[in-house]
Coordinates of C-alpha atoms and ligand atoms in Angstrom, one line a residue:
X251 CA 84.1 -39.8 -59.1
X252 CA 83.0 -38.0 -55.9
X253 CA 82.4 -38.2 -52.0
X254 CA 84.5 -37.2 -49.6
X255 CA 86.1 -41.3 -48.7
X256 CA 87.5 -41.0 -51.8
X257 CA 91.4 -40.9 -50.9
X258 CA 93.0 -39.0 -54.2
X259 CA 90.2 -36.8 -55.0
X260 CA 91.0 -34.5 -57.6
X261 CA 94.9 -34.7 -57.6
X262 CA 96.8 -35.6 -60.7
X263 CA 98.4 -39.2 -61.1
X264 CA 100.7 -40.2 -63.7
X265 CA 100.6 -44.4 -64.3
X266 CA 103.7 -44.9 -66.9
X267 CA 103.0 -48.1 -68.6
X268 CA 99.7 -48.9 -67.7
X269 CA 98.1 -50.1 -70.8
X270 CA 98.6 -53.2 -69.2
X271 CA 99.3 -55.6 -65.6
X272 CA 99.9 -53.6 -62.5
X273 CA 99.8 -50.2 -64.2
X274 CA 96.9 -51.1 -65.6
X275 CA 95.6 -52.2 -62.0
X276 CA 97.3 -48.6 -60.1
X277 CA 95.6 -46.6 -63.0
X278 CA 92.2 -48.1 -62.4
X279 CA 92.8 -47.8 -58.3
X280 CA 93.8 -44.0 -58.6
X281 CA 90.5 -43.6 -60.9
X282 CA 88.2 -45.4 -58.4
X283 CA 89.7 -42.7 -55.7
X284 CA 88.7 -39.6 -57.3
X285 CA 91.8 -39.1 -58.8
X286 CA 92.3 -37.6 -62.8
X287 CA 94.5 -40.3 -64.2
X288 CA 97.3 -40.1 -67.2
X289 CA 97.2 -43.5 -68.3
X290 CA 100.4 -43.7 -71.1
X291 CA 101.2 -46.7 -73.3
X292 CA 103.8 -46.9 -75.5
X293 CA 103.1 -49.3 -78.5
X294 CA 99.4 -50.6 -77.9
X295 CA 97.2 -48.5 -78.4
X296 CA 94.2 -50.7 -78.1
X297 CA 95.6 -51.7 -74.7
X298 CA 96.1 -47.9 -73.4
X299 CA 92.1 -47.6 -75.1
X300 CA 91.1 -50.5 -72.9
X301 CA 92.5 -49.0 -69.4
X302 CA 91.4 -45.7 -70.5
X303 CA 87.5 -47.0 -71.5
X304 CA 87.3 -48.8 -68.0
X305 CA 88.1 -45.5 -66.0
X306 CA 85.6 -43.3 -68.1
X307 CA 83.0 -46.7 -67.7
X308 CA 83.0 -46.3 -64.2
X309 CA 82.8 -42.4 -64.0
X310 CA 86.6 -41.8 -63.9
X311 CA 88.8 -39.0 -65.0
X312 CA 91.4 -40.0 -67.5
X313 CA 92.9 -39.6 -70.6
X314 CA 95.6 -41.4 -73.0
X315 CA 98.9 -40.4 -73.8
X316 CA 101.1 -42.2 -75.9
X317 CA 105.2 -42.1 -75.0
X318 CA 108.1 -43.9 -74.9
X319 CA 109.4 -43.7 -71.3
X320 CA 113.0 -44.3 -72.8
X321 CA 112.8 -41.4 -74.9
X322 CA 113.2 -37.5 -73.4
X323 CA 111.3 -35.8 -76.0
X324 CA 108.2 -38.2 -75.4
X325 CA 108.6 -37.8 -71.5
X326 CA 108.6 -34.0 -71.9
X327 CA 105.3 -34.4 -73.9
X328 CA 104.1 -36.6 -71.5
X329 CA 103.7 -34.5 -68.7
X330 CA 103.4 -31.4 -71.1
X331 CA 99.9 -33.0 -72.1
X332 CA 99.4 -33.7 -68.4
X333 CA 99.6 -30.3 -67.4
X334 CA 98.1 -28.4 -70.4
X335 CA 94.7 -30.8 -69.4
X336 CA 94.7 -31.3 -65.9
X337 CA 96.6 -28.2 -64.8
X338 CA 99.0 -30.1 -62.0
X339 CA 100.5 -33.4 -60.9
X340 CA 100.5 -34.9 -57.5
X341 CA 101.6 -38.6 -57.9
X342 CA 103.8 -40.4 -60.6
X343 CA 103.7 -44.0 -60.6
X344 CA 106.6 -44.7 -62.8
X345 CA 105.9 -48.4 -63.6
X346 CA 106.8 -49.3 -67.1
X347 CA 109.0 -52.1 -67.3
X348 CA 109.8 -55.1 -69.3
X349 CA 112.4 -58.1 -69.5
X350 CA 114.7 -59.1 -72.5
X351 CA 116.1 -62.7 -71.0
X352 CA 119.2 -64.2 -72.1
X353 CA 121.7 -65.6 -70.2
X354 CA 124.5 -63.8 -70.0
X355 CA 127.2 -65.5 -72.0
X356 CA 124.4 -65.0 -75.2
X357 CA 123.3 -61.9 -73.9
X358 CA 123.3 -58.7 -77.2
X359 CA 124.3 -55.5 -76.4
X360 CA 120.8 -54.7 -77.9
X361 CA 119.5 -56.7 -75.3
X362 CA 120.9 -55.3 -72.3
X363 CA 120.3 -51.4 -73.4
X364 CA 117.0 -51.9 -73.9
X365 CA 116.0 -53.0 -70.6
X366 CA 118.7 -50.4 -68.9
X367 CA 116.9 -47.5 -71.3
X368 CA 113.3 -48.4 -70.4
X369 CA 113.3 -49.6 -66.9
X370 CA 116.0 -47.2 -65.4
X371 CA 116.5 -44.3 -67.6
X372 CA 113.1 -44.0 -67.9
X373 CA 113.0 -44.3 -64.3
X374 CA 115.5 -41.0 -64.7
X375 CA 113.2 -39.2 -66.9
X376 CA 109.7 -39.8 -65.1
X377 CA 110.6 -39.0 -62.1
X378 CA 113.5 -35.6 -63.0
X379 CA 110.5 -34.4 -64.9
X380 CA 107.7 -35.0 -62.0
X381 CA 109.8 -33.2 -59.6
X382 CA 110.6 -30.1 -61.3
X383 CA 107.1 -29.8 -61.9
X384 CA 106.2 -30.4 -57.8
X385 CA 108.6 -27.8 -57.0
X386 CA 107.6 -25.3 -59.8
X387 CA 103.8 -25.8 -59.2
X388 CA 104.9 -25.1 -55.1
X389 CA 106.8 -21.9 -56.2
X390 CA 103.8 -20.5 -57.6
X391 CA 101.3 -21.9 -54.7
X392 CA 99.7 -19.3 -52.9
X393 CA 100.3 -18.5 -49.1
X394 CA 97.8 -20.0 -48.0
X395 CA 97.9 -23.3 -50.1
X396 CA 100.8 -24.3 -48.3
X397 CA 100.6 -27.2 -46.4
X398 CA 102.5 -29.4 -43.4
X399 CA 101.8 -32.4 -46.3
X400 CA 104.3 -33.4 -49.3
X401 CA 103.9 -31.5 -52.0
X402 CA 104.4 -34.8 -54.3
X403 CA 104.9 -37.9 -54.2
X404 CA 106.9 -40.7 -56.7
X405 CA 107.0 -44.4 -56.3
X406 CA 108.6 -46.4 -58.5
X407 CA 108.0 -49.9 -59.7
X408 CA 111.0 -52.0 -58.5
X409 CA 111.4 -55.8 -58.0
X410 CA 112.4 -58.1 -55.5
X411 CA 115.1 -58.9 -57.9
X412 CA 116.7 -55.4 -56.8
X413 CA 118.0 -57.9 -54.1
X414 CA 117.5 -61.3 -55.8
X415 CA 120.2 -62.0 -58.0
X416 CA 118.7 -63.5 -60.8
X417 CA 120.2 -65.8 -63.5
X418 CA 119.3 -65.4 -67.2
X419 CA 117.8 -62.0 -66.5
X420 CA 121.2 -60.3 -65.1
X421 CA 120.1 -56.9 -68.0
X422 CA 116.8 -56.9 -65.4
X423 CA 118.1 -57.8 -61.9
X424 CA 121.0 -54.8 -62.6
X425 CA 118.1 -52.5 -64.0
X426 CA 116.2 -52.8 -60.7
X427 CA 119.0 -52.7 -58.1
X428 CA 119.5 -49.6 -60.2
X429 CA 116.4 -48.3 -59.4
X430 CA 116.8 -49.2 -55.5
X431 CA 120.0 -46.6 -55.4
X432 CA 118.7 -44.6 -57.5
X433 CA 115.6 -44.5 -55.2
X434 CA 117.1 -44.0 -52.4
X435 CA 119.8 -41.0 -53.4
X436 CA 116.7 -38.9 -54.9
X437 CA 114.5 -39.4 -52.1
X438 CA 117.9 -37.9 -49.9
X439 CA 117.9 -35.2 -52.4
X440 CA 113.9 -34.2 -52.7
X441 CA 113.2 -34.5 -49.1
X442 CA 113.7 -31.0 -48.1
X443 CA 111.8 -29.9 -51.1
X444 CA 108.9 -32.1 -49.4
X445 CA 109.4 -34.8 -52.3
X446 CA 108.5 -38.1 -50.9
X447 CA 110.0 -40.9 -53.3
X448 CA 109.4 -44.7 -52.3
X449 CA 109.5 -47.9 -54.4
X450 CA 107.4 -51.1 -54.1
X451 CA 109.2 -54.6 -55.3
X452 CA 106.4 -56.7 -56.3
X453 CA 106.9 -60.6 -55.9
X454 CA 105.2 -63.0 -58.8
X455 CA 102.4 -60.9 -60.0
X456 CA 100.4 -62.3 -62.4
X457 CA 100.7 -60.5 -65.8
X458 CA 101.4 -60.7 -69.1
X459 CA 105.0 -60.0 -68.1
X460 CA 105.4 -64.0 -66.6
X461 CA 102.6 -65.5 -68.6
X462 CA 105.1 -68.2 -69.4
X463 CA 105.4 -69.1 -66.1
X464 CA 102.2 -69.1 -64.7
X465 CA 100.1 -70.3 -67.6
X466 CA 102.4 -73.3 -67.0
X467 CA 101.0 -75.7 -64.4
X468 CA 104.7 -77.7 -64.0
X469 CA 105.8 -74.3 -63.6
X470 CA 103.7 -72.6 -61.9
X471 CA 104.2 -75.7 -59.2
X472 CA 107.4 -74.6 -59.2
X473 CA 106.8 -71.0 -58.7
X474 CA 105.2 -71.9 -55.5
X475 CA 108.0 -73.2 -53.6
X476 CA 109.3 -70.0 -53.5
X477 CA 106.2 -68.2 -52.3
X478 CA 106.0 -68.8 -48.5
X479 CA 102.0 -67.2 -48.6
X480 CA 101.7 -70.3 -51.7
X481 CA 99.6 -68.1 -53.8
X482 CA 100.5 -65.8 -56.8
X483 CA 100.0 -61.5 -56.2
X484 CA 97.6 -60.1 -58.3
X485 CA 97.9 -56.4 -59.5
X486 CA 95.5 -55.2 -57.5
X487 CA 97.1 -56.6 -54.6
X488 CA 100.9 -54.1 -55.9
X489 CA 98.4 -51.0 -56.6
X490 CA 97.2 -50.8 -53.1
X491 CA 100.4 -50.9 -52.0
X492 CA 101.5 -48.3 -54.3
X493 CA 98.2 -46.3 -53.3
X494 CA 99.6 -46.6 -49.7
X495 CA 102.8 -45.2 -50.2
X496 CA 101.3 -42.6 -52.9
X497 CA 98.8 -41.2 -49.8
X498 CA 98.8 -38.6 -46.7
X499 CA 99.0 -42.1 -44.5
X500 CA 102.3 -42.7 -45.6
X501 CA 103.6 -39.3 -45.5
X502 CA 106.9 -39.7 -42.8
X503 CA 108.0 -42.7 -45.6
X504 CA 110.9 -41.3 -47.6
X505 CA 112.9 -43.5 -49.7
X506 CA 111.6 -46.9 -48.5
X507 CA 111.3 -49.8 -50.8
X508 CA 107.7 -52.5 -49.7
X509 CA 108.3 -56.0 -50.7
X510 CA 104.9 -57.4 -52.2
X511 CA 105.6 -60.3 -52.4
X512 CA 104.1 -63.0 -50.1
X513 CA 107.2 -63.7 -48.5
X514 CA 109.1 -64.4 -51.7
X515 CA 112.0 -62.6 -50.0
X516 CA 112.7 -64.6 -46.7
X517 CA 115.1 -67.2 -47.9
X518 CA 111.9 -69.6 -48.6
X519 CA 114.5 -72.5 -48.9
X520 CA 115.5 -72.2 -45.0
X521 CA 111.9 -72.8 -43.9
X522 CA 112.3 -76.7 -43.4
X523 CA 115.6 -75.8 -41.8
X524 CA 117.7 -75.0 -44.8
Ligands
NAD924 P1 103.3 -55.8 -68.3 O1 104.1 -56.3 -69.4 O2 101.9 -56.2 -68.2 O3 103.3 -54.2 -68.3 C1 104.4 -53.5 -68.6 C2 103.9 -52.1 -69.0 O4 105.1 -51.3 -69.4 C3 103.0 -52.2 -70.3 O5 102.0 -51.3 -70.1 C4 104.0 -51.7 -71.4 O6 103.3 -51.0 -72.4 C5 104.8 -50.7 -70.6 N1 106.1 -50.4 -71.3 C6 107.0 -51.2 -71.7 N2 108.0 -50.5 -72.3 C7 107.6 -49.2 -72.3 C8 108.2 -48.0 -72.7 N3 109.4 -47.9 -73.4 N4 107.6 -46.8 -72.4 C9 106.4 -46.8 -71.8 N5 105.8 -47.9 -71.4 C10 106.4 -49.1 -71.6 O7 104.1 -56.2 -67.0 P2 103.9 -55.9 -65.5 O8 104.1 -57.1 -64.8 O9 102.6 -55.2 -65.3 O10 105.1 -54.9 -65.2 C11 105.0 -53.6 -64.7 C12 106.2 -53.3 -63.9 O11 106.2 -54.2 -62.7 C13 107.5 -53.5 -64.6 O12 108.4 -52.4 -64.2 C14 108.0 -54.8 -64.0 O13 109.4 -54.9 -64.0 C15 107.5 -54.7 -62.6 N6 107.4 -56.0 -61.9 C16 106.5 -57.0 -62.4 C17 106.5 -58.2 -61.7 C18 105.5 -59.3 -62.1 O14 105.7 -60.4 -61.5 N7 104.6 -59.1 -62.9 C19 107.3 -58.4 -60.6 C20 108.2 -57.4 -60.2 C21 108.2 -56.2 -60.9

């Protein structure tokens, strides 16, 4: 990809989890901007293949790693490979996710690590491991390669249930007010290193996470009462939010989490006055 519009032109941009949904959609949009693009999957392979295929289609630069974001050795290999090919990084979108529902009174032990060890320890990993490599790549800058700018940027995949308590899905809805705090007390910590670190908190997005629920038209009916915009968010419509908060534009935004979510936020039961 080349020409000088293109917004992420030659920087390096981590998608974690994006053999699929919105990482599949933030991997694609950081491609279509000129950027070189780690897209990493954990278990499908033919999935990562897929996003990775569509970026070199179109011209991109990409290429597939394999890791398990819950795991330190794979996360050190992760951005090992990333460096050793592309030489630097300049974005992580740490994204991979996933729900284990139960309600609570059921809920396994199993059940609740799982989504605590992927969605916010790997949350720890990614992004410990993204910004010791900013500020080592900055140490070694030359004089003159210093700019005014962030040095890197993170943002993390949240959820508006990091302030939606959510029934059923309490190992998910602790995960990702986990990931708000954490958020926040990183992006205190980075900032004088010229670490910017946001999160976005994506609404209903339709993916194969909530299938179930939007495949269903009863459902999906029901999904809609508590979307005030009365339409479901796409991926693309997370990745240029993420692109947003990932770019120069947004570069006095520390530690701010964007709700994408068509309103789903606002207390849509008070609208016909409560
Ligand atoms: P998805 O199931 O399509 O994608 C999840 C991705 O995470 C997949 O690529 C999967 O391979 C990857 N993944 C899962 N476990 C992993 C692991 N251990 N290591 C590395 N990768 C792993 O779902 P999605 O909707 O695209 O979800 C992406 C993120 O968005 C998640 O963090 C999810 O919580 C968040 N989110 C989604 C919605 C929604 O409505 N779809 C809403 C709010 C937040």
């Amino acid at each position: 990809m080349t020409g000088p519009e293109l917004k992420f032109k030659d920087q390096v941009v981590i998608v974690t989890g994006s053999s699929s949904g919105i990482g599949k959609a933030c991997a694609i949009y950081f491609a279509n901007q000129g950027a070189h693009v780690v897209v990493n999957y954990s278990s499908n392979a033919e999935e990562g293949q897929n996003t990775l295929n569509e970026i070199l289609n179109k011209g991109g630069s990409a290429i597939l790693v394999q890791a398990d974001v819950s795991r330190e050795d794979d996360v050190l290999a992760l951005f090992r490979e990333t460096i050793s090919k592309f030489g630097r990084l300049d974005v992580l979108v740490s994204n991979a996710g996933l729900q284990k529902d139960s309600p609570f009174l059921e809920m396994s032990l199993q059940q609740w690590q799982k989504v605590i060890d992927v969605n916010l320890t790997g949350m720890f990993l990614c992004c410990r491991a993204a910004a010791r490599q900013f500020i080592e790549q900055e140490k070694n800058a030359t004089e003159t390669s210093h700019s005014e700018l962030s040095i890197g940027k993170i943002v993390m995949m949240s959820s508006v249930h990091d302030v939606i308590p959510w029934a059923g899905h309490v190992n998910y809805a602790a995960s990702k007010g986990g990931i708000m705090m954490f958020m926040k007390s990183i992006s205190q910590e980075l900032a004088p290193h010229k670490i910017r670190v946001n999160s976005v908190s994506p609404g209903a997005i339709k993916t194969p996470i909530n299938k179930e629920v939007w495949s269903d038209p009863e459902k999906y009916k029901g999904l809609m009462n508590l979307i005030p915009y009365k339409r479901i968010g796409t991926p693309q419509d997370v990745a240029k939010a993420v692109g947003w908060l990932a770019s120069d534009e947004s570069d006095y935004v520390n530690g701010e989490t964007l709700y994408i979510d068509g309103g789903m936020t606002l207390y849509p039961e008070f609208a016909d006055n409560g």
